[in-house]
Tab-separated table of C-alpha atoms in Angstrom:
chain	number	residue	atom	x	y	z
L	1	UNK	CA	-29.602	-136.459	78.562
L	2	UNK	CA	-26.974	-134.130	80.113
L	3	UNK	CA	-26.410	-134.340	83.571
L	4	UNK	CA	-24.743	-132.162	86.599
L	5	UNK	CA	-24.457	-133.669	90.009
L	6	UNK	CA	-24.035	-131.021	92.645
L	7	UNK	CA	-24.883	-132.238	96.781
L	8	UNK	CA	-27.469	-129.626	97.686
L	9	UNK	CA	-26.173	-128.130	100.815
L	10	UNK	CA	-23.420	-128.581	102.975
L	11	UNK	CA	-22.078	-126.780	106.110
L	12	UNK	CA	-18.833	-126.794	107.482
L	13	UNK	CA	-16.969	-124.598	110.427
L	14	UNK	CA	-14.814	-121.499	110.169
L	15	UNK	CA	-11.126	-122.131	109.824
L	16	UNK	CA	-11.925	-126.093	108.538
L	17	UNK	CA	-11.733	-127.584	105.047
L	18	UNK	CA	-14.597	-128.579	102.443
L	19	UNK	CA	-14.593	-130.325	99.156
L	20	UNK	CA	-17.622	-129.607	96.949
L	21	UNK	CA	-18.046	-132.729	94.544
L	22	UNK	CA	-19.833	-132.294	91.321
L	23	UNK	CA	-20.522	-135.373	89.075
L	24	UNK	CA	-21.381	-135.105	84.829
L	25	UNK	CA	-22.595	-136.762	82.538
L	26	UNK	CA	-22.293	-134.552	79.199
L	27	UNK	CA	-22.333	-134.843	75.383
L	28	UNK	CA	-18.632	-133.714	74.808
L	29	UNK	CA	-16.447	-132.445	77.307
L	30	UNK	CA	-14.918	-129.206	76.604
L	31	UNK	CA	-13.816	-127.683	80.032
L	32	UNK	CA	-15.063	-127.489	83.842
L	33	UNK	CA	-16.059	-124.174	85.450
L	34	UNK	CA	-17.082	-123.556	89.617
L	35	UNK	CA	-18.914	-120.221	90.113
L	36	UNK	CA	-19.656	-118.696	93.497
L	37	UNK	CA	-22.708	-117.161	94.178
L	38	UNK	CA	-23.628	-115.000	97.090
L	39	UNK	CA	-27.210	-114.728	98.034
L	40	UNK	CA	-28.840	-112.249	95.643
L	41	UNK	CA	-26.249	-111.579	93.653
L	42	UNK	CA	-24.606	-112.890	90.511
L	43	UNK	CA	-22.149	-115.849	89.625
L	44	UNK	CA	-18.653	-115.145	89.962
L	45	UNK	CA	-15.829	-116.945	88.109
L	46	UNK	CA	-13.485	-119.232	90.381
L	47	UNK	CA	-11.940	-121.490	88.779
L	48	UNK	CA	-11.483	-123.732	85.043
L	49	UNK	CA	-10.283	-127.371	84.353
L	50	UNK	CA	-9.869	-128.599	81.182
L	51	UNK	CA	-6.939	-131.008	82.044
L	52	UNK	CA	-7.056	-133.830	84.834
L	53	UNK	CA	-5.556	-132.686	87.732
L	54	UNK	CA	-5.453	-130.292	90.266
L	55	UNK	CA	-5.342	-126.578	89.857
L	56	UNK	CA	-4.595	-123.960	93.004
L	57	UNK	CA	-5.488	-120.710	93.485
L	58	UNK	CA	-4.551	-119.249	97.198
L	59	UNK	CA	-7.385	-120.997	99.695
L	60	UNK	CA	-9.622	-122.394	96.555
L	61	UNK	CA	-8.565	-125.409	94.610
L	62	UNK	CA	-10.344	-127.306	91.836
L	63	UNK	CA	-9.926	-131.260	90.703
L	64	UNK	CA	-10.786	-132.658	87.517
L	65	UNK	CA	-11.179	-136.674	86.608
L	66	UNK	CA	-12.597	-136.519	82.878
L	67	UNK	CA	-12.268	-140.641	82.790
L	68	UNK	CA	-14.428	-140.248	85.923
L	69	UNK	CA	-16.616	-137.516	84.838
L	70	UNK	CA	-15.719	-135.898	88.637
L	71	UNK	CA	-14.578	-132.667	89.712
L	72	UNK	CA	-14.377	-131.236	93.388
L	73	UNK	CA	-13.975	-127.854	94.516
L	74	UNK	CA	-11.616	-127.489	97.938
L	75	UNK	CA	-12.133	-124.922	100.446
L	76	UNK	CA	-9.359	-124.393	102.966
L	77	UNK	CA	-9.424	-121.962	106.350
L	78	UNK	CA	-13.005	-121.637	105.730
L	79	UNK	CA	-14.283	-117.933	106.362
L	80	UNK	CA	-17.832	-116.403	107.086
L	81	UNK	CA	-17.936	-114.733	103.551
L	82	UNK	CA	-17.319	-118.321	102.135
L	83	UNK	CA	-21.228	-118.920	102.627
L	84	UNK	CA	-22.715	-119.411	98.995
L	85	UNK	CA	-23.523	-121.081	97.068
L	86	UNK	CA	-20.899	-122.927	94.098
L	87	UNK	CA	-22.416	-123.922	91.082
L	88	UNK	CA	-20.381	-126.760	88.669
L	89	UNK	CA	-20.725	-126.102	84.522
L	90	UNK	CA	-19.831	-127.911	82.208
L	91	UNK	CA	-18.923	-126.955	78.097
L	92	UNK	CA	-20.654	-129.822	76.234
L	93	UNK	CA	-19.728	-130.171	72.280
L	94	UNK	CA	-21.702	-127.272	71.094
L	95	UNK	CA	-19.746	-125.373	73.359
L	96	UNK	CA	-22.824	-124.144	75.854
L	97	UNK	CA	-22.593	-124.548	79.869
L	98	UNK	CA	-24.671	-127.048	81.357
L	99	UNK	CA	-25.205	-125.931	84.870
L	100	UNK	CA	-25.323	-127.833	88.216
L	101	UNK	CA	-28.406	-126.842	90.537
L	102	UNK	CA	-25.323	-125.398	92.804
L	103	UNK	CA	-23.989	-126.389	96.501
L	104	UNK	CA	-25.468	-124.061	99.331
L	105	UNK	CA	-22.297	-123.608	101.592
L	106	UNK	CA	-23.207	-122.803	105.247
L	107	UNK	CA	-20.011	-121.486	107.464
L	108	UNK	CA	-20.874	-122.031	111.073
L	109	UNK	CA	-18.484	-120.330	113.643
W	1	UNK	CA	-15.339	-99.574	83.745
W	2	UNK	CA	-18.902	-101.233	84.735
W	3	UNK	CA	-18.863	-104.443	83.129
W	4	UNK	CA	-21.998	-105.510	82.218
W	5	UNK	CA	-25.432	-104.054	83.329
W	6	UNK	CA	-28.876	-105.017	83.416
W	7	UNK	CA	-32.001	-102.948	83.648
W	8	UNK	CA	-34.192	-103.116	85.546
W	9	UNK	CA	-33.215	-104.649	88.942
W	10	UNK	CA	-36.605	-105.872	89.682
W	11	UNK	CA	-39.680	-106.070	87.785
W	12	UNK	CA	-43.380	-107.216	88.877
W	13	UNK	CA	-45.289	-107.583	85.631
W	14	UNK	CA	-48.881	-108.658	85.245
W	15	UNK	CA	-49.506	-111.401	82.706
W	16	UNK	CA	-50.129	-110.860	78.945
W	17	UNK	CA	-48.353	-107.691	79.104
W	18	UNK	CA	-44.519	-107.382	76.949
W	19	UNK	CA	-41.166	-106.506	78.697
W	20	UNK	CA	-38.070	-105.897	77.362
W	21	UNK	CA	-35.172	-106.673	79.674
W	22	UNK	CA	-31.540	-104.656	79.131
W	23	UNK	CA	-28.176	-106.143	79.101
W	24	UNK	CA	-24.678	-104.035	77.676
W	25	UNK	CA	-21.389	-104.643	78.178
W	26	UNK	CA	-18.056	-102.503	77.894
W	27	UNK	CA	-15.768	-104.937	77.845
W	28	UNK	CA	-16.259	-105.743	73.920
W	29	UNK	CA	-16.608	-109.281	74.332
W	30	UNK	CA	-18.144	-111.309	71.356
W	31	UNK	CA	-20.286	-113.625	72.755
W	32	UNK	CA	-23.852	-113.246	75.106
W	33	UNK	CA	-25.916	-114.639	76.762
W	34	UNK	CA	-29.177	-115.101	78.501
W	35	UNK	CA	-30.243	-117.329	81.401
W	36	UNK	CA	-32.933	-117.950	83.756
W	37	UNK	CA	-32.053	-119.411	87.333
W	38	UNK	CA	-34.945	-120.581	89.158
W	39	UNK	CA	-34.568	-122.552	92.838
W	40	UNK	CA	-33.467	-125.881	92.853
W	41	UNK	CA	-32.645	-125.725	89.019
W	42	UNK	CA	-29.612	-125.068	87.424
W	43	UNK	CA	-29.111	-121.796	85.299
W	44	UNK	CA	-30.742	-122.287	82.202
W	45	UNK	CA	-29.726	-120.919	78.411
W	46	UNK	CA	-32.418	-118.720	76.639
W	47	UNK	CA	-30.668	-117.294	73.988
W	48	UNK	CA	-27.324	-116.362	73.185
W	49	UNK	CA	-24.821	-114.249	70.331
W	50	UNK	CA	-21.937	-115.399	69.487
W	51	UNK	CA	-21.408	-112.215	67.792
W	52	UNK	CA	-23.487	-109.142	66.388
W	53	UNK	CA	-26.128	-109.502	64.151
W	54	UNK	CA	-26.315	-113.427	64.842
W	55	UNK	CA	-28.593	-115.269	67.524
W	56	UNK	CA	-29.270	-118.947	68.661
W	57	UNK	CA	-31.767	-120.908	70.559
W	58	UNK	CA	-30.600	-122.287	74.047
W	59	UNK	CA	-32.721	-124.795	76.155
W	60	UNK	CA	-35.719	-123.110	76.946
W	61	UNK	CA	-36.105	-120.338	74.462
W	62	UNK	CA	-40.097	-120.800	74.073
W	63	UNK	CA	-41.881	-117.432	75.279
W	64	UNK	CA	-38.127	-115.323	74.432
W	65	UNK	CA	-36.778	-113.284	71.864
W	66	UNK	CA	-33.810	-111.357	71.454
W	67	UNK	CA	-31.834	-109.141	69.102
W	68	UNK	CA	-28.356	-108.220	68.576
W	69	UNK	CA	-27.530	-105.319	66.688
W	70	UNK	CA	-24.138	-103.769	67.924
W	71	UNK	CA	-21.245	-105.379	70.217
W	72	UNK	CA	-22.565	-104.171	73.845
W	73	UNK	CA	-26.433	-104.876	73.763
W	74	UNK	CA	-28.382	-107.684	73.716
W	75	UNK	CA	-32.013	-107.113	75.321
W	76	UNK	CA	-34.123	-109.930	75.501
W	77	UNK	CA	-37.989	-109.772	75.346
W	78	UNK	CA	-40.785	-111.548	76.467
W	79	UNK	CA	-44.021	-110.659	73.611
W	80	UNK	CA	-46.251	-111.611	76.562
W	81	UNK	CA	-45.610	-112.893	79.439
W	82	UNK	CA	-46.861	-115.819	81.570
W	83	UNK	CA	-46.904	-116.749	85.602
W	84	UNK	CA	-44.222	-119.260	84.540
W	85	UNK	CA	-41.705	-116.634	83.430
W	86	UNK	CA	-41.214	-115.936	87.101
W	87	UNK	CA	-37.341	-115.935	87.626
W	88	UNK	CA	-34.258	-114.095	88.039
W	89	UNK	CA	-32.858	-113.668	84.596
W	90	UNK	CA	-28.776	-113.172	84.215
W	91	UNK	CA	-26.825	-112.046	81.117
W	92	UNK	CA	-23.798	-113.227	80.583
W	93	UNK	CA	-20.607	-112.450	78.221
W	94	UNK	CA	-17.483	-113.947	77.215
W	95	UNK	CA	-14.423	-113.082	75.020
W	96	UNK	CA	-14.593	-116.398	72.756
W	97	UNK	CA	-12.255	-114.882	70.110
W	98	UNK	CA	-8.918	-115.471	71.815
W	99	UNK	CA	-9.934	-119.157	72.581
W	100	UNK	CA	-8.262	-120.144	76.426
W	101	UNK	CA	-11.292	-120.498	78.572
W	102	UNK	CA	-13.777	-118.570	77.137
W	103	UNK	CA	-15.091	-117.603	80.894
W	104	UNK	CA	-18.582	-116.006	81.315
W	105	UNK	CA	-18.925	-112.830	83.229
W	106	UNK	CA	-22.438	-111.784	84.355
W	107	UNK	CA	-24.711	-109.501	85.336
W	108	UNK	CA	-26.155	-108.517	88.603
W	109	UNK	CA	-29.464	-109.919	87.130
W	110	UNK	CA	-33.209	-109.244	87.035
W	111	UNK	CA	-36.005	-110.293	89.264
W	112	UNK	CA	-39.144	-110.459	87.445
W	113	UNK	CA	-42.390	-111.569	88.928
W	114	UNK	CA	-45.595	-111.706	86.661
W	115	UNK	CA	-48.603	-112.145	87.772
């Protein structure tokens, strides 16, 4: 079966650093999404892998391993509005996302 | 320019009865979709379009139907529904023409309780 390996929650401290790992096993590999999700409202696109390697955008950064089947998702200078939660998708062969059950992010000051 | 919209925002529904729930989008993408995201579960498919007047079953499409007739709408309905229908349902769309990333955009969902 398909697989998405998300930690449940995690809490870290304003101004720190987090990495969000998300684990897959998948039939076919056709790209990585993260997604951010605020309490009561909708997904939000962050970021895509589709390549090994590391991809930067400003304080958000997102790893990619396919030989590992392994992403992360790094936070740096953490704020308050960072607490959500980040869901991990997968494209499989038929080209549908398989979802994580998402990463509850808790920002304590 | 809204983006995509759902109707309604919240629902309460008793069981056996038939809702339609609303999705359109004005930003002409090809491709929809429908999900359910219940806690501790990852979203999960229902249906989706790749593009009008064509449909396809995603992982739990049992108790689901939907129709696409034009670009921007895809409602999805429920012919009667059940207790475990509970959920907040999301619709999705994506510009899968122009290959690249093919990124889903959603909605600000639907909270639907039946009871």
């Amino acid at each position: 079966g398909q697989n998405i390996d998300q930690p449940t929650e995690m809490t870290a401290t304003e101004g720190a650093i987090v990495q969000i790992n998300c684990t897959y096993q998948t039939s076919g590999f056709n790209g990585l999404f993260w997604y951010q999700q605020h309490a009561g409202e909708a997904p939000t696109f962050l970021s895509y892998n589709v390549l090994d390697g590391l991809e930067e955008k400003g304080r958000f950064s997102s790893f990619l391993s396919r030989s590992k089947g392994y992403s992360y998702l790094l936070l740096k200078e953490l704020q308050m509005k960072d607490s959500a939660s980040y869901l991990c998708a997968v494209r499989d062969s038929n080209y549908q996302l398989i979802w994580g059950a998402g990463t509850k992010l808790i920002i304590k000051p | 320019i809204a983006g995509i919209t759902q109707a309604p925002t919240s629902q309460i529904l008793a069981a056996g009865r038939r809702m339609t729930l609303r999705c359109t989008q004005d930003m002409r993408h090809n491709a929809m979709y429908w999900y359910r995201q219940d806690l501790g579960l990852g979203l999960r498919l229902i249906h989706y379009s790749n593009t009008a007047g064509t449909t396809g079953k995603g992982e739990v499409p049992d108790g689901y139907s939907v129709s696409r007739a034009n670009t921007d709408d895809f409602p999805l309905t429920l012919a009667s529904a059940v207790p475990s229908q509970t959920s907040v349902y999301f619709c999705a769309s994506s510009d899968s023409s122009s290959g690249g990333a093919n990124t889903q955009y959603f909605g600000p969902g639907t909270r639907l309780t039946v009871l």
